[in-house]
Structure formats: structure tokens, C-alpha cells
Short mmCIF file of C-alpha atoms in Angstrom, two decimals:
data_model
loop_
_atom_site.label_atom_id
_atom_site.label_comp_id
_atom_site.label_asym_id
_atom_site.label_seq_id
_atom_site.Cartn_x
_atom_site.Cartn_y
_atom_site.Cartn_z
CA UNK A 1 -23.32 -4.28 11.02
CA UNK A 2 -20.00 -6.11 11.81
CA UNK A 3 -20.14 -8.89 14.33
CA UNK A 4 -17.30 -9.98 16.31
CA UNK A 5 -15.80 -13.25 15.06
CA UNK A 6 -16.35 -16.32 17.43
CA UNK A 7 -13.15 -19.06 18.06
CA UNK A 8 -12.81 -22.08 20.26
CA UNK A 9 -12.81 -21.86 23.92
CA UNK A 10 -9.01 -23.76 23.85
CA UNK A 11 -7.77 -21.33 20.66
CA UNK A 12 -5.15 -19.21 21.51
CA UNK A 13 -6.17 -15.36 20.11
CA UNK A 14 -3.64 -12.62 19.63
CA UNK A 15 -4.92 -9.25 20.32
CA UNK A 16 -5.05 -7.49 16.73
CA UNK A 17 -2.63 -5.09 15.16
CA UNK A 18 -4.79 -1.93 15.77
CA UNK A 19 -5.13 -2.90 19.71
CA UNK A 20 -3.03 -0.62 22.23
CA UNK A 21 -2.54 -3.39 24.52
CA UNK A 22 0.29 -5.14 22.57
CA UNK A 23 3.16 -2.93 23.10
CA UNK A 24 5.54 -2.67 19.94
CA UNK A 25 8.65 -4.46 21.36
CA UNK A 26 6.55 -7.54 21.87
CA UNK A 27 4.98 -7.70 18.71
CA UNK A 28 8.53 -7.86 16.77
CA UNK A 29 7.98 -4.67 14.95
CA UNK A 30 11.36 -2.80 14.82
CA UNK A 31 11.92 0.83 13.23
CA UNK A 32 14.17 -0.09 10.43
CA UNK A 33 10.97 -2.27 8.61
CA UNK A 34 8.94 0.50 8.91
CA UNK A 35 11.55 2.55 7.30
CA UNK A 36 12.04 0.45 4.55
CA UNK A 37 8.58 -0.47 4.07
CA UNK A 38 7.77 3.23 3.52
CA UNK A 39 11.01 3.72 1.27
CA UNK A 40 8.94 1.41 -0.85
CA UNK A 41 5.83 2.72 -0.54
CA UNK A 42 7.56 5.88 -1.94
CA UNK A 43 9.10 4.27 -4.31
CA UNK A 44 5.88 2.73 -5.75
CA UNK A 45 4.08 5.72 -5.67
CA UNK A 46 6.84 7.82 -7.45
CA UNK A 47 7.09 4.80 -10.24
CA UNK A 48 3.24 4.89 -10.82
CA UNK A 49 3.12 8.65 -11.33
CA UNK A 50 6.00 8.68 -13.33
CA UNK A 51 4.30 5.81 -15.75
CA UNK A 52 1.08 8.20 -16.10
CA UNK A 53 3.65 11.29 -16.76
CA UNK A 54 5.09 9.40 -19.83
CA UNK A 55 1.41 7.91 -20.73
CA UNK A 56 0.37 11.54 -21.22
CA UNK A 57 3.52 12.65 -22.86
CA UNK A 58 3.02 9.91 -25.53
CA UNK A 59 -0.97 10.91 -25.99
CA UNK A 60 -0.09 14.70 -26.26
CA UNK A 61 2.89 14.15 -28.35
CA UNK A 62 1.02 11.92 -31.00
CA UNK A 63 -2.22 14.21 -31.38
CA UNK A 64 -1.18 16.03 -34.10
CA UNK A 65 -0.43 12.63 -36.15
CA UNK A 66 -3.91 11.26 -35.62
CA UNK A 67 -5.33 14.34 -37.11
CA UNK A 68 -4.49 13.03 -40.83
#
């Protein structure tokens, strides 16, 4: 079971990402940085499953060598 984490009575604490309370202008999060940060997520993904494509391409392509 999680507890809630305890700070000092004269430490300032932000509410957390997750919370409603903070609206969106006030937290400094625009919509171009979630655009690009998704463009990249994209892009990562599309780069990792084009590395296993060629992985496999390589491993099917050499089979019938091994066979000798």
C-alpha cells in the first residue's frame, strides 16, 4: 500500500501533474510541445519497428546458408 509522502510544514508543494486543479495555462504546458513530443514518440516507435523488420529480414534471408 502507497503512503502519501510527508514534507516540511514551510515547503512549498505543487499540486502534481495528474491533479485537475492546476489548469493547463498555468502550468506552462502549450499545444505545440505536445505536438512535437508525440511527433517523436511516433517517430521512435516507427524507428524501433522498422529495426525489428530488417532484424527479421536478415534472420530469414540467411537460413538457408546456415543449413551447410
Amino acid at each position: 500500500m502507497a503512503r502519501e509522502p510527508s514534507y516540511p510544514k514551510n515547503a512549498p508543494v505543487a499540486p502534481a501533474k495528474g491533479d485537475a486543479g492546476a489548469p493547463r495555462a498555468e502550468a506552462g504546458e502549450s499545444k505545440p510541445a505536445d505536438s512535437k513530443r508525440t511527433k517523436h514518440l511516433v517517430t521512435g516507435a516507427a524507428i524501433g519497428i522498422g529495426s525489428a523488420a530488417i532484424v527479421a529480414a536478415l534472420l530469414y534471408a540467411n537460413r538457408s546458408r546456415r543449413d551447410r
